[in-house]
Every structure is written in structure tokens, then in C-alpha cells.
Coordinates of C-alpha atoms in Angstrom, one line a residue:
M1 CA 21.2 -134.4 181.6
D2 CA 21.0 -136.3 178.3
Q3 CA 24.6 -137.4 178.1
I4 CA 26.5 -139.7 175.9
K5 CA 29.2 -142.0 176.8
A6 CA 30.9 -143.5 173.8
T7 CA 34.1 -145.8 173.7
L8 CA 36.4 -145.3 170.8
Y9 CA 39.5 -147.2 169.1
S10 CA 41.4 -146.8 166.5
K11 CA 40.2 -148.9 163.5
T12 CA 43.6 -149.3 161.9
D13 CA 45.1 -150.4 164.7
P14 CA 42.6 -151.5 167.1
A15 CA 45.9 -153.3 169.7
L16 CA 46.6 -150.0 171.0
G17 CA 43.3 -150.1 173.2
S18 CA 40.4 -148.0 173.6
V19 CA 38.6 -145.1 175.9
T20 CA 35.4 -144.1 177.3
I21 CA 34.6 -140.8 176.9
Q22 CA 31.4 -139.0 178.2
F23 CA 30.0 -135.8 176.0
P24 CA 29.7 -133.3 175.6
I25 CA 33.2 -132.9 176.6
H26 CA 33.8 -130.0 179.7
R27 CA 35.7 -127.5 178.8
K28 CA 38.9 -128.1 181.2
E29 CA 39.4 -131.8 180.2
Y30 CA 38.9 -131.4 176.4
D31 CA 42.9 -131.3 176.8
Q32 CA 43.0 -134.7 178.6
V33 CA 40.8 -136.5 176.5
L34 CA 42.6 -135.4 173.4
E35 CA 46.1 -136.9 174.8
Q36 CA 43.8 -140.0 175.2
L37 CA 43.0 -140.2 172.1
E38 CA 46.3 -139.3 170.6
S39 CA 47.7 -142.5 172.1
L40 CA 45.7 -144.2 170.3
G41 CA 46.8 -142.4 167.2
I42 CA 43.0 -141.0 166.7
G43 CA 41.6 -137.7 167.4
S44 CA 42.1 -135.9 164.1
P45 CA 40.4 -132.3 164.0
L46 CA 38.7 -133.0 160.7
D47 CA 39.2 -137.0 159.7
Q48 CA 36.8 -139.4 160.9
D49 CA 38.7 -141.9 163.0
C50 CA 37.3 -142.6 165.6
Q51 CA 35.8 -145.9 165.9
I52 CA 32.6 -146.3 168.3
E53 CA 32.6 -149.8 169.7
T54 CA 29.7 -148.9 172.3
L55 CA 27.6 -145.7 173.0
D56 CA 24.7 -145.7 175.9
S57 CA 22.6 -142.9 176.4
H58 CA 19.0 -142.1 176.6
Y59 CA 18.9 -142.1 172.7
P60 CA 18.5 -146.0 171.4
I61 CA 18.4 -145.1 168.5
L62 CA 21.9 -143.5 169.1
K63 CA 23.5 -147.2 168.8
R64 CA 23.5 -147.2 165.3
L65 CA 26.4 -145.2 165.2
E66 CA 28.3 -148.2 167.1
E67 CA 31.1 -149.6 164.7
T68 CA 31.1 -145.9 162.8
L69 CA 34.1 -143.8 162.2
V70 CA 33.3 -140.6 163.8
N71 CA 35.3 -137.1 164.3
L72 CA 35.4 -136.6 168.3
D73 CA 34.0 -132.8 167.7
E74 CA 31.6 -134.0 165.8
L75 CA 30.1 -136.8 168.9
D76 CA 30.4 -133.6 170.7
Y77 CA 28.4 -131.6 168.9
L78 CA 25.5 -133.8 168.2
A79 CA 25.8 -134.6 172.4
K80 CA 25.7 -130.3 172.5
R81 CA 22.7 -130.5 171.0
L82 CA 20.3 -133.1 172.2
A83 CA 21.1 -132.0 176.0
G84 CA 19.3 -129.0 175.0
F85 CA 16.1 -131.6 174.1
D86 CA 13.1 -131.5 176.1
V87 CA 11.5 -134.7 176.4
G88 CA 9.1 -133.8 173.5
E89 CA 12.3 -133.2 171.2
A90 CA 13.8 -136.2 172.0
L91 CA 10.8 -138.5 171.0
Q92 CA 10.7 -136.2 168.0
F93 CA 14.3 -137.0 167.4
Q94 CA 13.8 -140.8 167.4
A95 CA 11.0 -141.3 165.8
A96 CA 12.0 -138.9 162.8
G97 CA 15.6 -140.9 162.6
S98 CA 13.8 -144.4 162.7
A99 CA 11.6 -143.3 159.8
K100 CA 14.0 -142.1 157.9
G101 CA 16.6 -144.9 158.7
I102 CA 19.3 -142.6 159.3
S103 CA 22.8 -144.4 160.5
S104 CA 25.4 -141.3 160.2
I105 CA 26.9 -139.0 162.4
Q106 CA 26.3 -135.9 159.6
D107 CA 22.7 -136.9 159.5
F108 CA 22.0 -137.4 162.9
I109 CA 22.9 -133.8 163.5
N110 CA 21.1 -132.3 160.8
L111 CA 18.4 -134.5 161.9
T112 CA 18.7 -132.3 165.1
F113 CA 17.8 -128.9 162.9
C114 CA 14.2 -130.3 161.7
C115 CA 13.0 -133.4 163.9
Q116 CA 11.0 -130.8 165.4
Q117 CA 8.7 -130.7 162.4
V118 CA 6.8 -134.1 162.9
T119 CA 4.2 -135.6 164.2
V120 CA 4.7 -138.6 166.9
V121 CA 1.6 -140.2 168.1
Q122 CA 1.5 -142.8 170.3
D123 CA -1.3 -143.0 172.1
F124 CA -3.9 -142.8 169.9
R125 CA -7.1 -142.7 172.7
D126 CA -6.3 -139.0 173.1
L127 CA -7.6 -137.4 169.9
E128 CA -6.9 -133.3 171.8
Q129 CA -3.5 -134.3 172.5
I130 CA -3.0 -135.4 168.9
G131 CA -4.3 -132.6 167.5
K132 CA -2.4 -130.1 170.0
D133 CA 0.8 -132.0 169.1
H134 CA 0.3 -131.5 165.4
V135 CA -0.4 -128.2 165.3
M136 CA 2.8 -127.2 167.4
A137 CA 4.7 -129.3 165.1
L138 CA 3.5 -127.5 162.3
N139 CA 3.8 -124.6 163.9
G140 CA 7.5 -124.7 165.0
G141 CA 7.1 -125.9 168.7
C142 CA 4.7 -122.9 169.7
I143 CA 1.0 -122.0 169.8
S144 CA -0.7 -118.7 170.5
M145 CA -3.7 -118.2 172.9
E146 CA -6.1 -117.2 170.4
E147 CA -5.0 -120.7 168.1
L148 CA -5.0 -122.4 171.4
K149 CA -9.0 -121.2 172.2
N150 CA -10.2 -121.6 168.5
T151 CA -8.8 -124.4 167.0
D152 CA -11.1 -127.4 166.8
F153 CA -7.9 -130.2 168.1
R154 CA -10.0 -133.7 168.0
K155 CA -10.7 -132.4 164.5
R156 CA -7.2 -132.0 163.6
A157 CA -6.1 -135.3 164.8
Q158 CA -9.0 -137.0 163.1
D159 CA -7.9 -135.5 159.8
L160 CA -4.3 -136.5 160.5
L161 CA -5.1 -140.1 161.1
Q162 CA -7.9 -140.5 158.6
N163 CA -5.8 -138.6 155.6
G164 CA -1.9 -138.4 156.7
E165 CA 0.8 -141.1 155.7
G166 CA 2.0 -142.0 158.9
K167 CA 4.8 -144.9 159.3
I168 CA 5.2 -146.9 162.0
T169 CA 8.4 -147.1 164.2
P170 CA 9.6 -148.1 168.0
Y171 CA 8.5 -145.0 169.1
G172 CA 5.1 -144.5 167.8
V173 CA 3.6 -143.4 164.2
V174 CA 5.7 -141.2 162.7
Y175 CA 4.0 -138.2 159.9
D176 CA 6.5 -136.4 158.4
N177 CA 4.5 -133.0 157.8
G178 CA 6.7 -132.6 154.6
M179 CA 10.1 -132.6 156.7
K180 CA 13.5 -132.4 154.7
L181 CA 16.9 -133.1 155.9
R182 CA 19.0 -130.1 154.7
P183 CA 22.6 -130.5 154.5
L184 CA 23.5 -128.2 157.2
Y185 CA 26.4 -129.8 158.1
T186 CA 29.1 -131.4 155.5
G187 CA 31.7 -132.1 157.3
G188 CA 33.2 -128.3 157.7
P189 CA 32.1 -126.0 160.1
F190 CA 29.1 -126.7 162.2
P191 CA 25.9 -124.9 162.2
A192 CA 25.5 -121.9 164.5
Y193 CA 23.1 -121.8 167.5
G194 CA 22.5 -120.5 170.4
C195 CA 24.7 -122.2 173.5
G196 CA 24.3 -120.2 176.4
E197 CA 28.1 -119.2 175.7
P198 CA 28.9 -115.6 177.1
L199 CA 30.4 -114.4 174.0
V200 CA 29.3 -115.4 170.5
V201 CA 31.7 -114.1 167.7
A202 CA 31.2 -113.9 164.6
F203 CA 34.3 -113.9 161.8
K204 CA 35.2 -114.5 158.2
P205 CA 37.9 -117.0 157.6
Q206 CA 39.2 -115.6 154.7
E207 CA 38.3 -112.2 152.5
G208 CA 35.4 -112.7 150.7
S209 CA 34.1 -116.1 153.0
E210 CA 30.7 -116.4 154.5
E211 CA 30.8 -115.5 158.2
N212 CA 31.3 -118.0 160.7
F213 CA 30.6 -118.1 164.7
L214 CA 32.9 -119.0 167.4
F215 CA 31.0 -119.5 170.8
L216 CA 33.4 -118.8 173.7
P217 CA 35.0 -119.7 175.6
M218 CA 36.5 -123.1 174.8
A219 CA 39.6 -125.0 175.4
E220 CA 42.2 -123.5 173.5
S221 CA 43.4 -126.5 172.1
R222 CA 39.9 -126.6 170.6
L223 CA 40.1 -123.3 169.5
Y224 CA 42.9 -124.5 167.2
R225 CA 40.5 -127.0 165.7
V226 CA 37.4 -125.3 165.3
L227 CA 39.5 -122.6 163.1
E228 CA 40.8 -125.1 161.1
R229 CA 37.3 -126.5 160.6
S230 CA 36.7 -123.2 159.5
G231 CA 39.3 -123.0 156.9
V232 CA 41.5 -120.4 158.6
I233 CA 44.5 -120.7 157.1
D234 CA 46.9 -118.4 159.9
P235 CA 44.8 -118.6 163.4
K236 CA 46.4 -115.0 164.1
N237 CA 45.1 -113.7 160.8
F238 CA 41.4 -113.4 159.7
E239 CA 38.5 -111.0 160.1
L240 CA 36.5 -110.6 163.5
C241 CA 33.3 -109.2 162.6
Y242 CA 31.3 -108.7 165.4
I243 CA 29.8 -109.9 169.0
D244 CA 26.4 -111.6 168.4
Q245 CA 23.6 -111.8 170.6
A246 CA 26.3 -112.2 173.7
P247 CA 25.1 -111.8 177.3
M248 CA 28.2 -110.0 178.2
E249 CA 27.5 -107.7 175.4
E250 CA 26.6 -104.5 177.5
I251 CA 29.7 -105.2 179.7
I252 CA 32.5 -105.9 176.6
S253 CA 30.8 -102.9 174.5
S254 CA 34.1 -101.0 174.5
L255 CA 36.3 -103.5 173.0
S256 CA 37.5 -102.7 169.7
L257 CA 37.6 -106.0 166.9
E258 CA 40.3 -104.6 164.8
K259 CA 42.7 -104.4 168.1
E260 CA 41.4 -108.0 169.3
D261 CA 43.3 -111.2 169.3
I262 CA 40.8 -114.3 169.4
F263 CA 42.9 -116.2 172.0
M264 CA 43.0 -113.2 174.5
L265 CA 39.3 -113.0 173.8
N266 CA 38.5 -116.5 174.9
R267 CA 40.6 -116.1 178.0
L268 CA 38.5 -112.9 178.8
A269 CA 35.3 -115.1 177.9
A270 CA 36.5 -117.6 180.4
A271 CA 37.4 -115.3 183.2
L272 CA 33.9 -113.4 182.4
E273 CA 31.9 -117.0 183.0
V274 CA 32.8 -117.2 186.6
I275 CA 32.4 -113.9 187.7
P276 CA 29.2 -113.6 190.5
P277 CA 26.5 -111.5 189.7
A278 CA 27.3 -109.0 192.6
E279 CA 30.9 -108.7 191.3
M280 CA 29.8 -108.0 188.1
E281 CA 28.2 -105.0 189.0
K282 CA 31.5 -103.1 190.3
L283 CA 33.4 -104.3 187.0
K284 CA 30.6 -103.0 185.0
A285 CA 31.3 -99.5 187.0
A286 CA 35.0 -100.2 186.4
V287 CA 34.7 -100.8 182.8
Y288 CA 32.2 -97.8 182.6
L289 CA 35.1 -95.5 183.9
T290 CA 38.0 -96.6 182.1
E291 CA 36.8 -98.1 178.5
P292 CA 39.1 -101.1 177.8
D293 CA 39.5 -101.4 174.1
T294 CA 41.7 -105.0 174.4
S295 CA 40.4 -108.1 176.2
E296 CA 44.4 -107.6 177.6
K297 CA 43.8 -104.3 178.9
F298 CA 40.3 -105.7 180.4
L299 CA 42.0 -108.8 182.0
A300 CA 44.1 -106.2 183.8
L301 CA 41.3 -104.4 184.7
M302 CA 39.7 -107.3 186.4
K303 CA 42.5 -108.0 187.9
K304 CA 42.7 -104.7 189.8
V305 CA 39.3 -104.9 190.9
E306 CA 39.7 -108.0 192.4
Q307 CA 43.1 -107.1 194.2
L308 CA 41.2 -104.1 195.6
D309 CA 38.3 -106.2 196.8
D310 CA 40.4 -108.3 198.7
A311 CA 42.3 -105.4 200.1
L312 CA 38.9 -104.1 201.1
R313 CA 37.5 -107.5 202.6
P314 CA 38.0 -108.5 206.3
L315 CA 40.9 -110.5 207.0
S316 CA 38.9 -113.1 208.6
T317 CA 35.3 -113.3 209.4
G318 CA 35.7 -116.3 210.8
P319 CA 34.0 -119.9 211.1
S320 CA 30.8 -120.0 209.1
T321 CA 28.3 -121.7 207.0
L322 CA 27.7 -121.1 203.1
R323 CA 24.7 -122.2 201.2
L324 CA 24.8 -122.7 197.5
Y325 CA 21.7 -123.7 195.9
M326 CA 21.3 -125.6 192.5
P327 CA 17.6 -126.8 191.0
L328 CA 16.7 -130.0 191.3
T329 CA 15.2 -132.3 188.6
A330 CA 14.2 -136.2 188.5
E331 CA 12.9 -138.9 186.1
F332 CA 9.6 -140.5 187.7
T333 CA 9.6 -144.2 186.3
E334 CA 6.0 -145.9 187.5
D335 CA 6.2 -149.3 189.0
G336 CA 5.9 -152.0 186.2
F337 CA 6.5 -149.6 183.3
D338 CA 10.3 -149.5 182.6
Y339 CA 10.0 -149.6 179.0
E340 CA 7.6 -146.2 179.0
E341 CA 9.6 -142.9 178.7
P342 CA 9.9 -141.0 182.3
E343 CA 8.1 -138.4 183.7
H344 CA 10.4 -135.4 184.0
L345 CA 9.9 -133.7 187.6
E346 CA 11.0 -130.3 188.5
G347 CA 11.6 -128.8 192.2
R348 CA 7.7 -128.2 192.5
E349 CA 7.0 -131.5 191.6
L350 CA 9.7 -133.2 194.1
Y351 CA 8.5 -131.1 196.9
Q352 CA 6.9 -134.2 198.6
Y353 CA 9.6 -136.3 198.1
E354 CA 12.3 -134.7 200.3
E355 CA 12.4 -137.6 203.1
Q356 CA 13.2 -140.1 200.5
I357 CA 15.9 -137.8 198.7
A358 CA 17.5 -136.7 201.8
K359 CA 17.9 -140.6 203.1
A360 CA 19.4 -141.6 199.5
L361 CA 21.9 -138.2 199.7
E362 CA 23.1 -139.4 203.0
D363 CA 23.1 -143.5 202.3
Y364 CA 25.3 -142.4 199.3
R365 CA 28.0 -140.3 201.3
M366 CA 31.1 -142.7 201.2
P367 CA 33.1 -143.2 204.5
E368 CA 35.5 -141.3 203.5
E369 CA 33.7 -138.0 203.0
A370 CA 32.5 -138.4 206.9
E371 CA 34.7 -135.2 208.2
R372 CA 35.0 -133.1 204.7
G373 CA 32.2 -134.5 202.5
I374 CA 33.1 -134.0 198.6
M375 CA 35.7 -131.7 199.8
H376 CA 37.8 -134.9 200.6
W377 CA 38.2 -135.1 196.9
Y378 CA 39.4 -131.2 196.2
H379 CA 43.1 -132.0 195.8
E380 CA 44.3 -128.5 194.9
E381 CA 46.8 -127.0 197.6
D382 CA 45.3 -123.3 197.7
S383 CA 43.1 -121.4 199.6
V384 CA 40.3 -123.0 198.8
N385 CA 40.9 -126.1 200.2
E386 CA 42.7 -124.5 203.1
K387 CA 39.6 -122.0 204.2
V388 CA 36.6 -124.3 203.6
R389 CA 36.4 -127.3 205.7
S390 CA 33.5 -129.4 204.4
V391 CA 30.8 -129.3 201.6
V392 CA 27.9 -131.5 201.8
F393 CA 24.9 -131.8 199.4
R394 CA 21.6 -131.4 201.3
L395 CA 17.9 -130.2 200.4
E396 CA 15.7 -127.4 201.5
K397 CA 12.1 -126.3 201.2
R398 CA 11.6 -123.1 199.8
D399 CA 8.8 -121.2 197.9
F400 CA 7.0 -124.6 197.4
Q401 CA 10.1 -125.9 195.6
L402 CA 12.5 -128.6 196.7
W403 CA 16.0 -127.1 196.1
G404 CA 19.6 -128.8 195.9
V405 CA 21.8 -127.0 198.8
A406 CA 25.7 -127.4 198.7
E407 CA 26.4 -127.0 202.5
C408 CA 30.0 -125.0 202.7
R409 CA 31.6 -124.9 206.6
L410 CA 34.2 -122.4 206.1
D411 CA 36.9 -121.4 208.3
S412 CA 37.0 -118.2 207.1
G413 CA 35.6 -115.9 204.6
L414 CA 36.5 -116.2 200.8
T415 CA 37.2 -113.7 198.4
S416 CA 35.3 -113.7 195.3
K417 CA 38.1 -115.7 193.0
E418 CA 38.1 -118.4 195.2
L419 CA 34.2 -118.3 195.7
A420 CA 33.9 -118.6 192.1
A421 CA 37.0 -121.9 192.0
L422 CA 34.7 -123.4 194.9
K423 CA 31.4 -123.1 192.7
E424 CA 33.3 -124.2 189.9
Y425 CA 34.5 -127.1 191.8
I426 CA 30.7 -128.0 193.0
T427 CA 29.7 -127.9 189.8
G428 CA 32.1 -130.4 188.6
Q429 CA 30.7 -132.8 191.2
A430 CA 26.9 -132.2 191.1
S431 CA 27.6 -133.1 187.2
D432 CA 30.5 -135.2 185.8
G433 CA 31.1 -136.6 190.0
W434 CA 29.2 -137.0 192.5
G435 CA 25.8 -136.1 191.2
E436 CA 26.7 -138.5 188.1
G437 CA 27.0 -141.6 190.2
F438 CA 23.9 -140.2 192.6
E439 CA 21.6 -139.5 189.7
Q440 CA 22.1 -143.3 188.8
R441 CA 20.7 -144.7 192.0
D442 CA 17.1 -145.6 192.1
I443 CA 14.9 -144.2 195.3
G444 CA 11.8 -145.6 195.7
V445 CA 8.5 -143.7 196.4
D446 CA 5.2 -144.3 196.7
E447 CA 4.1 -145.8 193.0
G448 CA 7.5 -145.8 191.2
V449 CA 11.0 -144.6 191.6
L450 CA 12.8 -141.6 191.0
N451 CA 16.6 -140.7 189.3
V452 CA 17.2 -137.8 190.6
H453 CA 19.8 -134.8 189.2
L454 CA 21.9 -132.3 191.3
W455 CA 22.9 -131.2 187.7
N456 CA 20.8 -130.5 184.6
S457 CA 22.1 -129.2 181.2
G458 CA 19.1 -126.7 181.0
D459 CA 18.3 -123.7 183.2
W460 CA 20.7 -124.7 186.2
S461 CA 22.9 -122.7 188.3
L462 CA 24.8 -122.9 191.6
Q463 CA 23.7 -119.3 193.2
T464 CA 24.2 -117.9 197.3
E465 CA 21.0 -117.5 199.1
A466 CA 21.3 -113.5 198.4
E467 CA 21.9 -114.1 194.6
Q468 CA 19.1 -116.8 193.7
F469 CA 16.6 -115.5 196.0
T470 CA 17.0 -112.1 196.1
Q471 CA 16.7 -111.8 192.3
Q472 CA 13.5 -113.8 192.7
Q473 CA 12.2 -111.5 194.8
K474 CA 12.8 -108.6 192.7
M475 CA 10.9 -110.4 189.8
G476 CA 8.0 -110.9 191.7
G477 CA 8.0 -107.3 192.4
M478 CA 8.3 -106.1 189.2

């Protein structure tokens, strides 16, 4: 949702032109981005050789990076960090950066790890909220129910305003609460943090060195670059230590890291990432029976399970409709207040705006999409193209929440692999293609304007009706 768009060029040879890149970079687009930069003579794995001509994002303070030199992966790492920020953290990041006079990419990266400590005051009239925000900042962003009941937040706010040393910035008055900008990133390995990838692998670049982390899957070219940044001398020879806090830890527990090849493990992570929940249960059973000890054996097992599944599937189920559900989010801007931070809305709050959003979806469809919807832009000559007649983005009200729906008209049933490929295509259209254009359209509603996102960088998924709502019902029952 909070993406960065930067135009990069070579400072030493600007005549070669420039290229505009959207960050974070999608894994499947990484090689293409590298090719574009290589044609300009930039894109080094380690050097800061990319001059930023223009930078656009939801973070105006990042304009300070324009006309500075950065490394491609530095900018991508910063974009990933910021993509996980909520509205409050985004305010703290910009206010703290302004108060500290930060203007370099390394300092901005380090700021993402400590900006949550500052208190930012924009409205001095609401002492209760100021006190709560201040206590939350002092307690790492959380507060216990007991403290919530027993704390006099108005008094805490008064103490802060009377005794604290606030600094005025364009984003509000900032109280740094003793925040220190620690040099976690100094140009080498990036600081580790949970990014939601299926596999998190700890490794030591050399004997006796400190542990670094790989967040898999990633583009193979990027994996080489990450290893080089970490100081790995031979990409085929370094110590894999353990898999840490991985969502897939249960299913890959039989792997022996002593026998493992990191590039094969990366391919396994990519394959596991797209498996639907129902197919995952079958795979778990197969793993339990066979206990594959390497990624290569694991991938071979997955192929056999897929072939068995296809063999047992009916050859044709005839024409049908498949509905894939995605959570909706939006920004609401009140009429006459464009300069204020937009209000973030979730599916329950969008429930009342179904009619306006549905009309906007219909109006945004291009004439070329009349027959096949977004499948018009699907250019792979494969079985997905043959079986999927059309895909159209629609809406559905469910459990007092407004959902986005990719309505897929099928000529015949999909295999698990075809369904995964279709989901990946629709996700790309929701995030970077069709949906990227749609979210920039202003949708007029009572008292303001909505900008609706089919995709967001938070808790987002694209699931069938059974996957989405059967799981919710089970959790509700529990």
C-alpha cells in the first residue's frame, strides 16, 4: 500500500537515460529491474551508484533523498520496512526524521527501527489521546488493560507538555523520549526482521562470524547479491545454521541443513509459498510418510503429489464460476481537508459504500476487457489461458464486511498448480497492474473521497470461498 516510486539514473553518465522503478520490487520483477539498471551502468550489489532524480511516496520526507546516491537494495529494503507501518508509525517516522534532520538512506533505514519511541502531538486539545499516545510510545507500542484502566492519561499529557522538550516539525510537535539513532545498518548486511516469508534461514558467512539471516523465497539473482553483501566468499560454501520462526517450520522439519543447497532451498520456499491450504494438508501427509531430507527430494515429492492429484481429478467439470475473495482497504479524505492524513478504512467500514465502489469498478473497466476481463492481459500460452474464460473484479457483502472478489468464469476445472498460477496472476493485477490504477481514482461518497485498494501490504490474501470462510467459521467456533 505504501509504495515508493523512484526514477534512477547514473550520475557519472546521465546521457544513458533513466528508469522508474516501484518499490518494494516484486520477486518476479527483480531480474528485469537489474537488466534495466545494467543498461544504465548502475545497479551494483554493494555500491551506492543509483542517483535518485525524483521520488514519490506517501512519505513526503523521503523527498530529501532526491539527488542523492543510493544502492538499489537499500531503497528496496527501506520500502519493505515502511510498507509494514501503520498510520501512527508513519507519522512517527516522518516527524522523528524531520526533528533529527535525517537525509541519508542509511539513517532512514536505521530510523525505522526506533521512530516508534517518539511522541508526536498534532492536536493539543485532546489531552486524553496525547497521554495514551505518549504511554504507548514509552512502552514499545503496547499497553496493558490494567494500565489502560489505572493511568491518568490527561495528567501524563500535561506533564509531557509542561516539562518535555518538544520540537516543532511540519508533522507536529515531537518529543523524542530519549530516542537514539543506533547504527544497525552501516552498509553491510541488512538488519533482520520478520517479513512474512515462508522460510527464515540463519547462516554464518564464514567460520566464526556472526549469524545473518535469509528471508526466502527471493529472486536467485538477489540471493547471490544478499550473500555477497553478507561477506560470503563462495556462494556454494558457507554454514547453514537453522531455520528460525518459519511459518513452514512444521512441514520442512525433516530437512537436514548439513546436506542442503541454499539455492535449492530457495526454490522450495517459492514452491511452498503458492500451495493452497487444502493441498498443503495432502503434502504434510506425504512428508510424514517419506521424510525427505533435502530440498531436491522435497520438490520431487511435491511433483508426485501434484501428479497424483491431477490423475484423480475429473477430466472436466464443465463450465463453472470460481470466486476468489480478497480483503478491501481504503483511504477516506474529508472534503476540504486534503492536507490532513487520510483516514484508513477496513472492509467493515466500507460496507456502506458498496454501491459507489461497485460503480467505480465497472466504470474503470476498459473496452478491451468486455469479453475476458483482466484475462485480456494474460499473455501466457498455457492451460490457465485455455480454461479461464474471464476474470472480473467485483464486490460481495459477507458477515457485515465488504469483500473484493475476483469472479472467474471457467470452461473446465483447474488443477492445484493452475489455481496457484491463476491466484498469482490476479494478485499481481490487484497489487501492481489493474488495482494500482484503480486505487488512484477518487470515488466520491458522502462528505469526502475514497481511494480503494484491492491489495494491501498487511494481512492480505486471495482465497476461495471455502478457504476464506470455512477457516473463519472454525476459528469462531473455537
